[in-house]
XYZ file of C-alpha atoms in Angstrom:
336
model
C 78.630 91.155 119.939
C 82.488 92.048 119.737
C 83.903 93.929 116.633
C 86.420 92.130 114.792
C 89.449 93.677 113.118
C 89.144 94.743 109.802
C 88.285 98.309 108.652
C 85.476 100.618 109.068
C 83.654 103.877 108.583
C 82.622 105.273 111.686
C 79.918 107.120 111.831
C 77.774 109.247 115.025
C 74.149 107.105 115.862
C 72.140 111.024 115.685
C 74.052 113.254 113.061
C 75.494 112.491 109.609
C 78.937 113.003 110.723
C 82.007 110.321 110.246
C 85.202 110.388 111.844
C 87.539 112.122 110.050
C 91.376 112.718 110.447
C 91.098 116.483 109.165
C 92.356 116.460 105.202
C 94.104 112.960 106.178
C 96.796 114.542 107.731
C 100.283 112.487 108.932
C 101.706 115.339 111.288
C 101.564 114.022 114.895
C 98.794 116.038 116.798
C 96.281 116.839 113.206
C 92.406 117.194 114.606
C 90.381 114.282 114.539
C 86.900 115.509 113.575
C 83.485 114.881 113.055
C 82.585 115.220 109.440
C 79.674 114.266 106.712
C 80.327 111.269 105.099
C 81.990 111.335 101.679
C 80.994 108.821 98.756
C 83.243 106.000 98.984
C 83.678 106.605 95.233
C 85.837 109.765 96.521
C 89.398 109.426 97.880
C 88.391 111.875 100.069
C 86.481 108.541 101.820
C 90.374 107.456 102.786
C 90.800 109.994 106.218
C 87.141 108.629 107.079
C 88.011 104.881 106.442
C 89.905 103.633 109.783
C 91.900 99.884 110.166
C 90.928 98.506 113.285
C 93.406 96.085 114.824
C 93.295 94.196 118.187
C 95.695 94.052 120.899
C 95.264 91.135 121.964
C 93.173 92.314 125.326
C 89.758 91.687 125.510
C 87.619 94.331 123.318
C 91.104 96.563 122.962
C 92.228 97.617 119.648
C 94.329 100.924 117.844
C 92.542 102.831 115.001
C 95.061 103.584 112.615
C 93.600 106.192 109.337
C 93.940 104.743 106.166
C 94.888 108.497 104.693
C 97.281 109.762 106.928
C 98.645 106.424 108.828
C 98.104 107.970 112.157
C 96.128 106.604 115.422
C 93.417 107.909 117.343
C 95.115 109.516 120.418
C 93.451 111.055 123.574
C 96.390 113.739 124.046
C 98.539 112.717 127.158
C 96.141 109.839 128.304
C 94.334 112.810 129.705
C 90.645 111.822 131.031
C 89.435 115.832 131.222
C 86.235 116.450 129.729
C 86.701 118.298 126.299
C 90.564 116.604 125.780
C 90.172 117.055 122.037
C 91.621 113.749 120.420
C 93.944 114.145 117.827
C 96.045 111.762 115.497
C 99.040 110.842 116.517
C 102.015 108.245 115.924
C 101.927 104.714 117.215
C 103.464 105.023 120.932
C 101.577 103.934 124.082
C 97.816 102.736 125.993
C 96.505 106.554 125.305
C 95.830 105.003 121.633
C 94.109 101.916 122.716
C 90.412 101.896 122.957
C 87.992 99.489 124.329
C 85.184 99.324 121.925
C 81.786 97.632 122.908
C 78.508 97.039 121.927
C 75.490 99.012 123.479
C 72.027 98.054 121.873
C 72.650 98.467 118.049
C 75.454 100.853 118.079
C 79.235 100.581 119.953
C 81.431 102.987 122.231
C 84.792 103.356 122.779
C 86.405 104.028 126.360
C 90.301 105.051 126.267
C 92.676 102.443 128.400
C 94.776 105.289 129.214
C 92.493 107.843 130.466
C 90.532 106.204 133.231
C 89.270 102.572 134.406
C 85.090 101.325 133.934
C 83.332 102.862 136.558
C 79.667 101.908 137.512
C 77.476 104.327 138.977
C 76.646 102.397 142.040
C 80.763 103.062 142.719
C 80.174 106.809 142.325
C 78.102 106.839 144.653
C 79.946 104.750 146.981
C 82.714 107.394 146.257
C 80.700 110.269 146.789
C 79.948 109.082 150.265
C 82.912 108.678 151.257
C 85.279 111.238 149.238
C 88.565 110.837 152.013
C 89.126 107.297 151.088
C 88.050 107.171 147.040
C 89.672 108.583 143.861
C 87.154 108.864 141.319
C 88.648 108.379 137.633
C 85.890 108.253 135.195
C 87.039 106.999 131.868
C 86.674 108.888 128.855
C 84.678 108.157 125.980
C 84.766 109.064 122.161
C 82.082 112.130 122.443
C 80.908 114.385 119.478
C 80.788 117.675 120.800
C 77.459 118.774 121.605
C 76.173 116.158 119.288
C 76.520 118.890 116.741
C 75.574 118.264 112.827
C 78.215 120.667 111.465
C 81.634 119.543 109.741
C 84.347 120.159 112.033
C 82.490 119.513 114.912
C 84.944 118.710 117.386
C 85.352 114.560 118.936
C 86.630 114.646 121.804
C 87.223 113.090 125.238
C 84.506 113.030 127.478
C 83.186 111.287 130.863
C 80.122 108.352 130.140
C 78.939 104.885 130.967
C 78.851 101.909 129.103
C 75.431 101.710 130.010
C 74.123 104.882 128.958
C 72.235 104.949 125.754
C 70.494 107.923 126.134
C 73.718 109.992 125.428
C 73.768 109.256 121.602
C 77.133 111.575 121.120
C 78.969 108.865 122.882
C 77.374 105.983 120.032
C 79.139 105.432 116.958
C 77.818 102.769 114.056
C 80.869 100.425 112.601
C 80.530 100.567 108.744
C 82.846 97.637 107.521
C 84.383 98.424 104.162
C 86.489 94.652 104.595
C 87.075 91.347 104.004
C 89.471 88.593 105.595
C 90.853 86.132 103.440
C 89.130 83.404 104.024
C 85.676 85.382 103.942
C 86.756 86.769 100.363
C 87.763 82.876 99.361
C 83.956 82.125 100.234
C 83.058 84.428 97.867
C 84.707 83.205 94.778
C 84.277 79.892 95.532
C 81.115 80.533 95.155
C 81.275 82.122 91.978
C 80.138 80.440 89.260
C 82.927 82.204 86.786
C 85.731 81.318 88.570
C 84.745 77.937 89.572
C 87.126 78.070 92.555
C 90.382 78.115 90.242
C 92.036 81.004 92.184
C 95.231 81.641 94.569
C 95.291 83.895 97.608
C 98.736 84.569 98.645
C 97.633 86.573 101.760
C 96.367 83.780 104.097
C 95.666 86.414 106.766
C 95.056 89.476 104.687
C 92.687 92.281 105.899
C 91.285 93.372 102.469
C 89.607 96.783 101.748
C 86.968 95.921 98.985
C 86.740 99.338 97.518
C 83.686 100.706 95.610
C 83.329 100.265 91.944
C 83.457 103.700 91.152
C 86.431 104.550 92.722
C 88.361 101.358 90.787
C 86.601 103.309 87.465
C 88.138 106.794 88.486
C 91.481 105.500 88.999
C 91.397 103.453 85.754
C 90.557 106.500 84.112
C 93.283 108.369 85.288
C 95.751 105.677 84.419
C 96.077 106.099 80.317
C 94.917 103.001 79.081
C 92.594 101.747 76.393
C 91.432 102.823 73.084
C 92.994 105.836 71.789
C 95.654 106.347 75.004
C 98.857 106.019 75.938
C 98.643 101.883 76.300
C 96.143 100.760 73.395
C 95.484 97.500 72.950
C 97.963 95.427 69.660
C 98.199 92.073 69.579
C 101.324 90.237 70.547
C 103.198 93.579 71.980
C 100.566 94.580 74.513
C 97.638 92.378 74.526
C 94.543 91.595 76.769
C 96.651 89.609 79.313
C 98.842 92.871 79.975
C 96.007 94.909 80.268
C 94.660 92.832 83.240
C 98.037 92.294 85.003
C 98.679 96.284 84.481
C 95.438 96.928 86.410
C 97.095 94.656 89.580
C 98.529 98.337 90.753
C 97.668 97.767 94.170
C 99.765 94.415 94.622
C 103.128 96.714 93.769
C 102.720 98.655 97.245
C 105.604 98.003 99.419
C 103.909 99.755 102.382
C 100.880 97.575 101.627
C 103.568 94.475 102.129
C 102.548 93.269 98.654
C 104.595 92.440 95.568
C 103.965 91.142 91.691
C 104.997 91.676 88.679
C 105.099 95.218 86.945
C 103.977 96.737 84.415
C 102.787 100.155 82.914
C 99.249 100.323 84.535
C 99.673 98.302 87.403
C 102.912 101.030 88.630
C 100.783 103.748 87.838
C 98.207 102.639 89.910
C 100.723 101.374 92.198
C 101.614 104.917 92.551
C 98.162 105.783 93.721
C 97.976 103.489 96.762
C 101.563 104.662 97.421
C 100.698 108.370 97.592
C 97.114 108.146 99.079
C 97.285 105.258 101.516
C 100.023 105.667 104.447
C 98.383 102.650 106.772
C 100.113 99.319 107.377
C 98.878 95.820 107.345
C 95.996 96.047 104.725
C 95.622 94.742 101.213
C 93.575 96.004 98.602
C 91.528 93.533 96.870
C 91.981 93.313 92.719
C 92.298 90.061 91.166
C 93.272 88.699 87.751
C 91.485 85.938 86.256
C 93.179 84.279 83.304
C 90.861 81.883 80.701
C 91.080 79.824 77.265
C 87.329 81.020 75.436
C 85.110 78.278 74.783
C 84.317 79.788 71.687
C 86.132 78.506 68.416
C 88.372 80.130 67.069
C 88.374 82.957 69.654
C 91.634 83.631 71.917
C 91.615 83.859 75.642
C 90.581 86.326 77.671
C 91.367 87.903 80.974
C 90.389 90.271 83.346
C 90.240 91.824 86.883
C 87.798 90.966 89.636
C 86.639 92.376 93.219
C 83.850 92.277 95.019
C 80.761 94.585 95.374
C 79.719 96.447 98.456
C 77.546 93.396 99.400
C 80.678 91.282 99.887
C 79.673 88.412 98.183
C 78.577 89.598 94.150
C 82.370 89.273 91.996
C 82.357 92.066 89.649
C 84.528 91.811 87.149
C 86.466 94.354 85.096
C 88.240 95.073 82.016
C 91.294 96.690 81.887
C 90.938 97.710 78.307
C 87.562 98.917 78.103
C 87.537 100.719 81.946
C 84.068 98.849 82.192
C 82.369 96.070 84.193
C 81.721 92.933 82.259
C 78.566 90.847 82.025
C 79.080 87.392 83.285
C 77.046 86.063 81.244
C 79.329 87.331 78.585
C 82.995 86.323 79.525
C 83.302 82.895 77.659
C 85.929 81.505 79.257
C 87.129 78.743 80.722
C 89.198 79.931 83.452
C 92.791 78.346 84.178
C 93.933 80.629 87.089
C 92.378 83.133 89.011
C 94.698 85.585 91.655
C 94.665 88.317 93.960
């Protein structure tokens, strides 16, 4: 099966290690890594979470680090056993992998730094050395298929048929949704009854874990008894939930909405800890008249779990996750 583009987690098939762009570094040449996985309730997860794109050749695609913006790189297209790869700005084929499935798990040959070669051609080769050039291609290879954190990945000579070399067999951990898949999702929600607007047709989104939305709402000085408390008329419900849209504010992130106090805050945080292009981070605002007399409307924020398909939905006020069966509303818009 071929990988689509979207973003992953990338993990070794034998050891616990991800790879990691060392502290999510953005100078040219910072160590790529093998490294045990953090929670994805850390922002430490960011220089282990990598966007995938494609090319447009068949199974070809860049891996750009969320954390530090930079590619994979095998230094100088160099197929040399041990080239240690590295991350590196956007700038030729030496940052263009093919990535394939073998059995459960995938591997990824650099386009630069040599062509698919069989082992019935080696041979052939090997038989007649005046009149071949062998090139084998290298392969993203844990060194030694070591378990400790630093461990280094590197170039390395393989097959795409070998499966017996597990340092040379990663696992793709998807941590995304595409627009349309995250539309099937809230269609399908009973809540929001499929009154919603996507204004990124073609979006990549990162659904990020519940626990990291928490952490960042805590750090973000709203609620009872902070900075933005909730009064009605000056700062109400409604501004709570359009304060949390923080990610939509990211110019890098190529989205815009309207601002507000919690929303550039936490604009602020995608802005210092996210340096990759062409994502979106998914946090939606659903608006509602309560079907309870006498009662006001209410609003909140929504995302989706790591199952990709359960809406959880949040309030801005409170910093906790809400009870569907308790939001009586009847919802008018819904937006992300």
């Amino acid at each position: 099966m071929s990988l689509i583009g979207g973003i992953y987690s990338i993990e070794n098939s034998a050891v616990p290690l991800a790879i990691d762009l060392s502290s999510g570094g953005s100078a040219d040449g910072t160590k790529v890594q093998g490294w045990g996985k953090w929670l994805f309730s850390n922002p430490n997860c960011l220089a282990q979470l990598w966007l995938v794109t494609p090319t447009g050749a068949t199974d070809a695609f860049t891996l750009q680090n969320l954390r530090g913006g930079l590619y994979l790189d095998l230094p100088n297209g160099s197929s040399a056993n041990g080239n240690p790869l590295q991350g590196w700005q956007r700038v030729g084929n030496n940052q263009v992998w093919i990535i394939r499935q073998t059995g459960t798990f995938y591997k990824m040959q650099n386009l630069q730094g040599g062509s698919t070669c069989s082992l019935h051609s080696v041979l052939i080769a090997l038989r007649a050395p005046e009149t071949r050039v062998i090139v084998l291609p290298a392969f993203v290879n844990l060194l030694d298929g070591s378990s400790s954190n630093g461990t280094a990945v590197e170039g390395w000579a393989g097959e795409w048929n070998d499966t017996a070399n597990q340092s040379q067999l990663w696992s793709f951990q998807p941590m995304s949704r595409t627009s349309a898949e995250v539309d099937n999702a809230l269609i399908a929600n009973p809540v929001l009854q499929g009154h919603f607007v996507n204004y990124q047709m073609n979006g990549i989104y990162w659904v990020l874990d519940k626990d990291l939305v928490k952490n960042i709402w805590a750090g973000a000085n709203l609620g009872e008894g902070k900075k933005y408390t909730l009064r009605p008329e000056l700062f109400d419900q409604d501004d709570f939930t359009l304060c949390a849209l923080f990610f939509h504010e990211c110019i890098r992130l190529s989205i815009t909405n309207s601002s507000s106090a919690f929303k550039a805050q936490l604009a602020q945080w995608g802005s210092d800890n996210i340096l990759a292009n062409g994502l979106n981070l998914l946090l939606g605002v659903m608006l509602g008249v309560s079907t309870e007399e006498g009662s006001g409307g209410q609003s909140c924020n929504f995302f989706l779990d790591s199952d990709f398909s359960t809406v959880l939905f949040f309030d801005a006020q409170t910093g906790n996750l809400l009870d569907p069966g308790d939001i009586t509303t009847q919802v008018t818009v819904g937006f992300f």
